[in-house]
Amino acid sequence: MSAPAPSTPTVVARPVERQEEVLTDEALAFVAALHRRFTPRRDELLALRAERRAEIARTGRIGFPAATAALREDPAWRVAPAPPALEDRRVEITGPADDRKMTINALNSGARVWLADFEDASSPTWENVIRGQLNLKDAYERRIDFTASGGRTYALRPAEELATVVMRPRGWHLDERHLTVDGRPVPGALADFGLYFFHNAQRLLDLGKGPYFYLPKTESHLEARLWNDVFVFAQDYAGLPQGTVRATVLIETVTAAYEMEEILYELRDHASGLNAGRWDYLFSIIKNFRDAGSGFVLPDRNAVTMTAPFMRAYTELLVRTCHKRGAHAIGGMAAFIPSRRDPEVNEAALEKVRADKTREAGDGFDGSWVAHPDLVPVARACFDAVLGDRPHQKDRLREDIHVTAEQLIALNTLGARPTAAGLRNAVQVGIRYIESWLRGIGAVAIFNLMEDAATAEISRSQLWQWVNAGVVLDTGEKVTAALVREVAQEELAAADDGSATWRQAHDLLLKVALDEEYADFLTLPAYELLD
């Protein structure tokens, strides 16, 4: 007797306009199949994260895995060749898919790739989750436009001028509580991936591209293996050739930095490359070494640039690893938002962007990120100067690079120290970002920088670390919970417009910055405050 057909997920949310176009019975059945097959393994891997963190706390050390040394030493294997649409990635723009105007502007930006974000740059309200799926579906069907309040209409350029979409689903740790199967919420990663893949994989192939993904918050090669198994299952389910899916992994956790080759190996038939993300990487270092002593206390977040020795070790190892295995190495974010009022501020900031992108291109990166369309030509010029007519520089194997386990966490090479201005900035940015996130806006311009959840994570983590380490600031003042509360109250009074979200943001920042038990992700308690 055959088993009964599995039920589709239950939708536990107020209806959103046009959601029936996304939540078809067939698409929901696919999401249910993903959930039943892969969520138990997801749960096991989250438990392994906790075990690994406990081991780091016990030893204060981390290293390259001995069990996979033979794989790293094997010179033979490579990832699959890049598809034509991902061969040249010299400039990539990032932004949330839930914003319709931003969707059009990103596709029209002149960047080679648009990272269409369902993760750190998106506040996962149910409306945003559905709207992001609809915006991408509408864009591929060329039925998307946007009319601003002033009457200006935004529409797509010809197909050959549009950026290639690489979609970023949520990380493994986040659930989508509005979709449940067998009484359990579906992991946000599987909900985002499943709905997008089901509706768009074949359509993208028909357009000469494919279902391409950025994988966030990966902490080990076992998590990459899980994603690979998801891809294999999805392609079989849809009747698509294996290797149709391509994935770029963000190396934004310190544990993943020690397993770059293993991550590429697990995804080798589906891998496109690796990316270096600064804020999440620093957040991960604090999270894992938060109680490892003064040697792991970071100074002001803006003082830790990509030229810091331990950050240079991380990025150079990424380039070396990617090119050794035939993958793209994608550099970090230029988050500056040009000011229409202050040309001097613009020029000073653009000079820093040029220096950063010139360094990345010179180091061997094949492309890099920007947060605003005005930065696309700036970054492109830097990479054009190095690449010329070549689509990438994977031939630069960087065999001169030899990075030790110790160099990746040599935080004592930093000359800067925590400052009172840095503490206030962490509070300011943390409150402002969380307030916006609670209103459903996940990409926020704060002090001329485009910020996402990673900014709030590093800000609150530094506050937690400085309090618990008893850091003394440049003013001679010791960082205490009382000091953080005092500064937070001042900033709330300065920014509060009377809406409830400001007080919520203030209270949540203090909770995740001052609670004795460190919250792994601030977005977990924050999600409980969303509709």
Tab-separated table of C-alpha atoms in Angstrom, residues 52-420:
chain	number	residue	atom	x	y	z
A	52	ARG	CA	32.501	23.599	18.289
A	53	ARG	CA	32.033	26.917	20.040
A	54	ALA	CA	32.342	25.135	23.395
A	55	GLU	CA	35.604	23.568	22.250
A	56	ILE	CA	36.985	26.949	21.172
A	57	ALA	CA	35.953	28.417	24.530
A	58	ARG	CA	37.732	25.571	26.326
A	59	THR	CA	40.979	25.727	24.342
A	60	GLY	CA	41.110	29.294	23.003
A	61	ARG	CA	42.363	27.803	19.742
A	62	ILE	CA	41.224	26.818	16.281
A	63	GLY	CA	43.073	25.166	13.426
A	64	PHE	CA	42.837	23.591	10.003
A	65	PRO	CA	41.073	20.201	10.369
A	66	ALA	CA	43.523	17.308	10.530
A	67	ALA	CA	40.902	14.859	9.221
A	68	THR	CA	40.761	16.607	5.841
A	69	ALA	CA	44.464	17.319	5.367
A	70	ALA	CA	44.705	14.864	2.440
A	71	LEU	CA	41.940	16.711	0.605
A	72	ARG	CA	43.770	20.029	0.999
A	73	GLU	CA	47.017	18.472	-0.179
A	74	ASP	CA	45.470	16.812	-3.247
A	75	PRO	CA	46.382	19.061	-6.211
A	76	ALA	CA	44.069	17.366	-8.690
A	77	TRP	CA	40.509	18.417	-7.974
A	78	ARG	CA	38.780	21.574	-9.229
A	79	VAL	CA	35.303	23.019	-9.041
A	80	ALA	CA	33.114	22.904	-12.144
A	81	PRO	CA	33.818	25.581	-14.779
A	82	ALA	CA	31.754	28.732	-14.372
A	83	PRO	CA	28.686	29.091	-16.610
A	84	PRO	CA	28.920	31.982	-19.107
A	85	ALA	CA	26.670	34.235	-17.009
A	86	LEU	CA	29.095	33.970	-14.061
A	87	GLU	CA	32.371	34.046	-15.957
A	88	ASP	CA	32.907	37.787	-15.429
A	89	ARG	CA	31.999	39.039	-11.946
A	90	ARG	CA	34.185	42.103	-11.647
A	91	VAL	CA	31.483	44.231	-9.978
A	92	GLU	CA	28.544	42.940	-7.925
A	93	ILE	CA	25.853	45.112	-6.358
A	94	THR	CA	23.922	44.049	-3.280
A	95	GLY	CA	20.440	44.889	-2.062
A	96	PRO	CA	17.170	43.438	-0.790
A	97	ALA	CA	14.851	41.795	-3.287
A	98	ASP	CA	11.761	43.004	-1.404
A	99	ASP	CA	12.226	46.619	-2.593
A	100	ARG	CA	10.732	46.972	-6.089
A	101	LYS	CA	12.568	50.164	-7.030
A	102	MET	CA	15.859	48.715	-5.772
A	103	THR	CA	15.238	45.550	-7.791
A	104	ILE	CA	14.999	47.612	-10.988
A	105	ASN	CA	17.939	49.857	-10.129
A	106	ALA	CA	20.181	46.915	-9.203
A	107	LEU	CA	19.383	45.049	-12.416
A	108	ASN	CA	19.999	48.251	-14.416
A	109	SER	CA	23.107	49.298	-12.455
A	110	GLY	CA	25.764	48.105	-14.892
A	111	ALA	CA	27.077	45.610	-12.352
A	112	ARG	CA	27.749	42.104	-13.635
A	113	VAL	CA	25.879	40.506	-10.726
A	114	TRP	CA	23.118	41.543	-8.360
A	115	LEU	CA	23.087	39.792	-4.991
A	116	ALA	CA	19.317	39.714	-4.484
A	117	ASP	CA	19.155	39.485	-0.735
A	118	PHE	CA	16.664	37.643	1.459
A	119	GLU	CA	19.119	37.602	4.357
A	120	ASP	CA	21.054	40.386	6.124
A	121	ALA	CA	19.731	43.244	3.956
A	122	SER	CA	16.122	42.123	4.310
A	123	SER	CA	13.875	42.287	7.349
A	124	PRO	CA	11.947	38.978	7.080
A	125	THR	CA	8.412	40.186	7.532
A	126	TRP	CA	5.986	37.901	5.754
A	127	GLU	CA	5.185	40.703	3.318
A	128	ASN	CA	8.888	41.122	2.489
A	129	VAL	CA	9.388	37.385	1.981
A	130	ILE	CA	6.520	37.221	-0.511
A	131	ARG	CA	7.310	40.548	-2.153
A	132	GLY	CA	10.928	39.517	-2.748
A	133	GLN	CA	9.835	36.344	-4.519
A	134	LEU	CA	7.310	38.279	-6.619
A	135	ASN	CA	9.804	40.983	-7.586
A	136	LEU	CA	12.270	38.444	-8.953
A	137	LYS	CA	9.562	36.482	-10.737
A	138	ASP	CA	8.183	39.696	-12.245
A	139	ALA	CA	11.663	40.828	-13.302
A	140	TYR	CA	12.342	37.578	-15.177
A	141	GLU	CA	8.966	37.909	-16.900
A	142	ARG	CA	9.728	41.604	-17.648
A	143	ARG	CA	6.548	42.813	-16.006
A	144	ILE	CA	8.129	44.983	-13.341
A	145	ASP	CA	8.167	48.765	-13.111
A	146	PHE	CA	7.959	51.380	-10.393
A	147	THR	CA	6.557	54.912	-10.334
A	148	ALA	CA	8.009	57.174	-7.650
A	149	SER	CA	5.947	59.750	-5.774
A	150	GLY	CA	7.294	62.498	-8.049
A	151	GLY	CA	6.002	60.693	-11.117
A	152	ARG	CA	9.283	59.239	-12.382
A	153	THR	CA	8.897	55.718	-13.748
A	154	TYR	CA	11.601	53.063	-13.445
A	155	ALA	CA	11.693	50.185	-15.929
A	156	LEU	CA	14.146	47.476	-16.991
A	157	ARG	CA	16.791	47.996	-19.629
A	158	PRO	CA	17.249	45.467	-22.462
A	159	ALA	CA	17.948	41.945	-21.215
A	160	GLU	CA	21.591	41.930	-22.332
A	161	GLU	CA	22.304	44.967	-20.118
A	162	LEU	CA	20.872	43.508	-16.921
A	163	ALA	CA	22.899	42.145	-14.015
A	164	THR	CA	22.842	38.390	-13.421
A	165	VAL	CA	20.888	37.572	-10.270
A	166	VAL	CA	22.562	35.577	-7.508
A	167	MET	CA	19.964	35.091	-4.780
A	168	ARG	CA	20.930	34.908	-1.096
A	169	PRO	CA	18.534	32.907	1.111
A	170	ARG	CA	18.500	33.150	4.874
A	171	GLY	CA	21.092	31.314	6.972
A	172	TRP	CA	20.556	27.851	8.456
A	173	HIS	CA	19.852	29.257	11.935
A	174	LEU	CA	16.717	31.206	10.967
A	175	ASP	CA	13.218	29.724	10.721
A	176	GLU	CA	10.235	30.923	8.716
A	177	ARG	CA	7.502	30.765	11.309
A	178	HIS	CA	4.792	31.621	8.781
A	179	LEU	CA	5.282	28.257	7.029
A	180	THR	CA	4.944	25.101	9.118
A	181	VAL	CA	5.122	21.425	8.226
A	182	ASP	CA	3.992	18.787	10.704
A	183	GLY	CA	3.722	21.554	13.306
A	184	ARG	CA	7.304	22.784	12.848
A	185	PRO	CA	8.449	25.976	11.119
A	186	VAL	CA	10.327	25.487	7.872
A	187	PRO	CA	13.937	26.743	7.964
A	188	GLY	CA	14.083	30.130	6.272
A	189	ALA	CA	16.888	28.877	4.037
A	190	LEU	CA	14.715	26.084	2.619
A	191	ALA	CA	11.656	28.334	2.273
A	192	ASP	CA	13.603	31.013	0.384
A	193	PHE	CA	15.541	28.569	-1.768
A	194	GLY	CA	12.582	26.298	-2.419
A	195	LEU	CA	10.126	28.952	-3.566
A	196	TYR	CA	12.719	30.708	-5.721
A	197	PHE	CA	14.080	27.543	-7.315
A	198	PHE	CA	10.657	26.066	-8.007
A	199	HIS	CA	9.329	29.137	-9.790
A	200	ASN	CA	12.450	30.339	-11.578
A	201	ALA	CA	14.979	27.584	-12.298
A	202	GLN	CA	13.621	26.585	-15.711
A	203	ARG	CA	12.725	30.185	-16.592
A	204	LEU	CA	16.297	31.275	-15.891
A	205	LEU	CA	17.692	28.476	-18.038
A	206	ASP	CA	15.425	29.621	-20.858
A	207	LEU	CA	16.960	33.098	-20.458
A	208	GLY	CA	20.483	31.693	-20.814
A	209	LYS	CA	21.293	31.917	-17.114
A	210	GLY	CA	20.453	29.677	-14.170
A	211	PRO	CA	19.476	29.413	-10.518
A	212	TYR	CA	22.485	30.930	-8.770
A	213	PHE	CA	22.867	31.380	-5.013
A	214	TYR	CA	24.984	33.031	-2.345
A	215	LEU	CA	25.181	30.862	0.781
A	216	PRO	CA	25.439	32.865	4.037
A	217	LYS	CA	26.671	32.156	7.561
A	218	THR	CA	28.245	28.802	6.643
A	219	GLU	CA	30.365	27.516	9.524
A	220	SER	CA	31.746	24.203	8.229
A	221	HIS	CA	32.155	21.960	5.204
A	222	LEU	CA	29.404	19.760	6.633
A	223	GLU	CA	26.982	22.642	6.211
A	224	ALA	CA	28.211	23.066	2.633
A	225	ARG	CA	27.613	19.334	2.120
A	226	LEU	CA	24.028	19.795	3.261
A	227	TRP	CA	23.519	22.575	0.728
A	228	ASN	CA	25.016	20.385	-1.973
A	229	ASP	CA	22.568	17.609	-1.133
A	230	VAL	CA	19.722	20.135	-1.291
A	231	PHE	CA	20.873	21.146	-4.779
A	232	VAL	CA	21.126	17.543	-5.971
A	233	PHE	CA	17.642	16.759	-4.671
A	234	ALA	CA	16.132	19.939	-6.152
A	235	GLN	CA	17.606	19.334	-9.589
A	236	ASP	CA	16.371	15.745	-9.622
A	237	TYR	CA	12.932	16.884	-8.424
A	238	ALA	CA	12.687	19.419	-11.262
A	239	GLY	CA	14.260	17.163	-13.887
A	240	LEU	CA	17.204	19.516	-14.424
A	241	PRO	CA	20.780	18.427	-15.144
A	242	GLN	CA	23.087	18.187	-12.158
A	243	GLY	CA	25.308	21.257	-12.007
A	244	THR	CA	22.554	23.617	-13.116
A	245	VAL	CA	22.611	25.252	-9.684
A	246	ARG	CA	25.679	27.320	-8.839
A	247	ALA	CA	26.594	28.644	-5.411
A	248	THR	CA	29.041	31.172	-4.025
A	249	VAL	CA	29.787	30.759	-0.329
A	250	LEU	CA	30.337	33.735	1.925
A	251	ILE	CA	33.353	33.068	4.113
A	252	GLU	CA	31.998	35.264	6.876
A	253	THR	CA	32.631	33.030	9.886
A	254	VAL	CA	36.025	32.364	11.384
A	255	THR	CA	35.393	28.618	11.478
A	256	ALA	CA	34.678	28.562	7.732
A	257	ALA	CA	37.957	30.378	7.097
A	258	TYR	CA	39.756	27.225	8.258
A	259	GLU	CA	37.709	25.034	5.880
A	260	MET	CA	37.667	26.986	2.618
A	261	GLU	CA	39.036	24.149	0.506
A	262	GLU	CA	36.728	21.619	2.147
A	263	ILE	CA	33.717	23.873	1.471
A	264	LEU	CA	34.625	24.171	-2.195
A	265	TYR	CA	35.178	20.424	-2.400
A	266	GLU	CA	31.750	19.590	-0.974
A	267	LEU	CA	30.116	21.925	-3.496
A	268	ARG	CA	32.557	21.261	-6.324
A	269	ASP	CA	29.910	20.390	-8.956
A	270	HIS	CA	27.891	23.451	-7.961
A	271	ALA	CA	30.521	25.888	-6.672
A	272	SER	CA	31.180	29.273	-8.251
A	273	GLY	CA	33.442	30.856	-5.678
A	274	LEU	CA	33.945	32.333	-2.235
A	275	ASN	CA	33.352	35.839	-0.916
A	276	ALA	CA	35.053	37.783	1.883
A	277	GLY	CA	32.532	39.603	4.121
A	278	ARG	CA	34.136	41.813	6.778
A	279	TRP	CA	31.453	42.666	9.343
A	280	ASP	CA	30.054	39.174	9.760
A	281	TYR	CA	33.596	37.803	9.904
A	282	LEU	CA	34.525	40.138	12.756
A	283	PHE	CA	31.230	39.367	14.472
A	284	SER	CA	32.088	35.652	14.227
A	285	ILE	CA	35.530	36.196	15.753
A	286	ILE	CA	34.016	38.004	18.732
A	287	LYS	CA	31.292	35.388	19.106
A	288	ASN	CA	33.720	32.476	19.128
A	289	PHE	CA	36.500	34.103	21.174
A	290	ARG	CA	34.397	36.405	23.349
A	291	ASP	CA	35.734	34.920	26.580
A	292	ALA	CA	39.282	34.172	25.420
A	293	GLY	CA	40.951	37.123	27.124
A	294	SER	CA	42.227	40.577	26.255
A	295	GLY	CA	44.154	39.316	23.226
A	296	PHE	CA	40.862	38.847	21.388
A	297	VAL	CA	39.310	42.226	22.195
A	298	LEU	CA	38.745	44.181	18.997
A	299	PRO	CA	39.036	47.989	18.841
A	300	ASP	CA	36.403	50.223	17.211
A	301	ARG	CA	34.813	48.370	14.299
A	302	ASN	CA	35.767	51.091	11.805
A	303	ALA	CA	39.403	50.785	12.884
A	304	VAL	CA	39.565	47.166	11.727
A	305	THR	CA	40.134	47.528	8.002
A	306	MET	CA	40.922	44.883	5.421
A	307	THR	CA	44.590	45.881	5.660
A	308	ALA	CA	44.865	44.639	9.259
A	309	PRO	CA	47.349	41.722	9.260
A	310	PHE	CA	44.841	39.066	10.345
A	311	MET	CA	42.327	40.330	7.773
A	312	ARG	CA	45.023	40.293	5.081
A	313	ALA	CA	45.762	36.689	5.990
A	314	TYR	CA	42.071	35.814	5.635
A	315	THR	CA	41.581	37.524	2.270
A	316	GLU	CA	44.845	36.342	0.752
A	317	LEU	CA	44.108	32.767	1.817
A	318	LEU	CA	40.688	33.102	0.171
A	319	VAL	CA	42.194	34.207	-3.147
A	320	ARG	CA	44.835	31.483	-3.002
A	321	THR	CA	42.240	28.810	-2.204
A	322	CYS	CA	39.777	29.871	-4.885
A	323	HIS	CA	42.307	30.096	-7.700
A	324	LYS	CA	43.983	26.866	-6.699
A	325	ARG	CA	40.606	25.166	-7.212
A	326	GLY	CA	39.363	27.135	-10.249
A	327	ALA	CA	36.783	29.230	-8.374
A	328	HIS	CA	36.088	32.965	-8.339
A	329	ALA	CA	37.353	35.035	-5.420
A	330	ILE	CA	34.968	37.893	-4.670
A	331	GLY	CA	36.027	40.782	-2.462
A	332	GLY	CA	34.254	42.766	0.222
A	333	MET	CA	31.703	45.539	0.383
A	334	ALA	CA	32.041	49.214	-0.488
A	335	ALA	CA	29.137	50.474	1.608
A	336	PHE	CA	29.477	54.227	1.027
A	337	ILE	CA	26.303	56.040	-0.052
A	338	PRO	CA	27.178	59.207	-2.013
A	339	SER	CA	25.878	62.455	-0.545
A	340	ARG	CA	24.049	64.879	-2.807
A	341	ARG	CA	24.952	67.764	-0.483
A	342	ASP	CA	28.632	67.416	0.334
A	343	PRO	CA	31.056	66.903	-2.582
A	344	GLU	CA	34.076	66.948	-0.257
A	345	VAL	CA	32.682	64.053	1.781
A	346	ASN	CA	31.988	62.220	-1.468
A	347	GLU	CA	35.468	62.635	-2.879
A	348	ALA	CA	37.201	61.593	0.343
A	349	ALA	CA	35.009	58.486	0.596
A	350	LEU	CA	35.360	57.627	-3.101
A	351	GLU	CA	39.131	57.812	-2.780
A	352	LYS	CA	38.933	55.186	-0.027
A	353	VAL	CA	36.698	53.032	-2.245
A	354	ARG	CA	39.198	53.303	-5.100
A	355	ALA	CA	42.080	52.366	-2.820
A	356	ASP	CA	40.141	49.383	-1.442
A	357	LYS	CA	39.099	48.058	-4.858
A	358	THR	CA	42.538	48.675	-6.349
A	359	ARG	CA	44.059	46.650	-3.514
A	360	GLU	CA	41.560	43.813	-4.040
A	361	ALA	CA	42.179	43.677	-7.783
A	362	GLY	CA	45.931	43.769	-7.170
A	363	ASP	CA	45.650	40.934	-4.651
A	364	GLY	CA	43.989	38.712	-7.246
A	365	PHE	CA	40.287	39.051	-6.513
A	366	ASP	CA	38.076	38.517	-9.552
A	367	GLY	CA	35.389	40.950	-8.444
A	368	SER	CA	33.993	42.862	-5.527
A	369	TRP	CA	30.815	44.246	-3.947
A	370	VAL	CA	29.276	47.706	-3.905
A	371	ALA	CA	26.106	48.906	-2.187
A	372	HIS	CA	25.087	51.752	-4.496
A	373	PRO	CA	24.806	52.120	-8.305
A	374	ASP	CA	27.051	55.210	-8.270
A	375	LEU	CA	29.909	53.008	-7.032
A	376	VAL	CA	29.623	50.521	-9.912
A	377	PRO	CA	31.763	52.536	-12.379
A	378	VAL	CA	34.256	53.347	-9.621
A	379	ALA	CA	34.831	49.683	-8.748
A	380	ARG	CA	34.706	48.610	-12.388
A	381	ALA	CA	37.491	51.027	-13.327
A	382	CYS	CA	39.711	49.540	-10.618
A	383	PHE	CA	39.161	45.999	-11.850
A	384	ASP	CA	39.323	46.976	-15.532
A	385	ALA	CA	42.797	48.398	-14.917
A	386	VAL	CA	43.985	44.964	-13.771
A	387	LEU	CA	41.789	42.580	-15.765
A	388	GLY	CA	41.620	44.408	-19.079
A	389	ASP	CA	39.606	42.228	-21.453
A	390	ARG	CA	40.004	39.104	-19.311
A	391	PRO	CA	36.876	37.970	-17.443
A	392	HIS	CA	38.821	37.077	-14.278
A	393	GLN	CA	42.342	36.360	-13.034
A	394	LYS	CA	42.082	32.777	-11.853
A	395	ASP	CA	45.419	32.165	-13.530
A	396	ARG	CA	47.038	34.119	-10.671
A	397	LEU	CA	47.481	31.176	-8.341
A	398	ARG	CA	49.107	33.222	-5.567
A	399	GLU	CA	51.465	30.386	-4.693
A	400	ASP	CA	53.450	32.961	-2.718
A	401	ILE	CA	50.720	32.899	-0.052
A	402	HIS	CA	51.291	30.733	3.008
A	403	VAL	CA	48.898	31.429	5.866
A	404	THR	CA	49.144	29.732	9.240
A	405	ALA	CA	46.309	28.965	11.613
A	406	GLU	CA	47.719	31.488	14.068
A	407	GLN	CA	47.828	34.326	11.528
A	408	LEU	CA	44.075	34.118	10.961
A	409	ILE	CA	43.374	35.034	14.583
A	410	ALA	CA	46.386	37.221	15.360
A	411	LEU	CA	44.275	40.086	16.678
A	412	ASN	CA	47.195	41.337	18.751
A	413	THR	CA	48.686	42.783	15.538
A	414	LEU	CA	46.195	45.674	15.691
A	415	GLY	CA	47.521	49.020	16.859
A	416	ALA	CA	44.149	50.645	17.514
A	417	ARG	CA	42.264	50.539	20.811
A	418	PRO	CA	38.616	50.960	21.867
A	419	THR	CA	37.488	54.572	22.117
A	420	ALA	CA	34.573	56.459	23.619
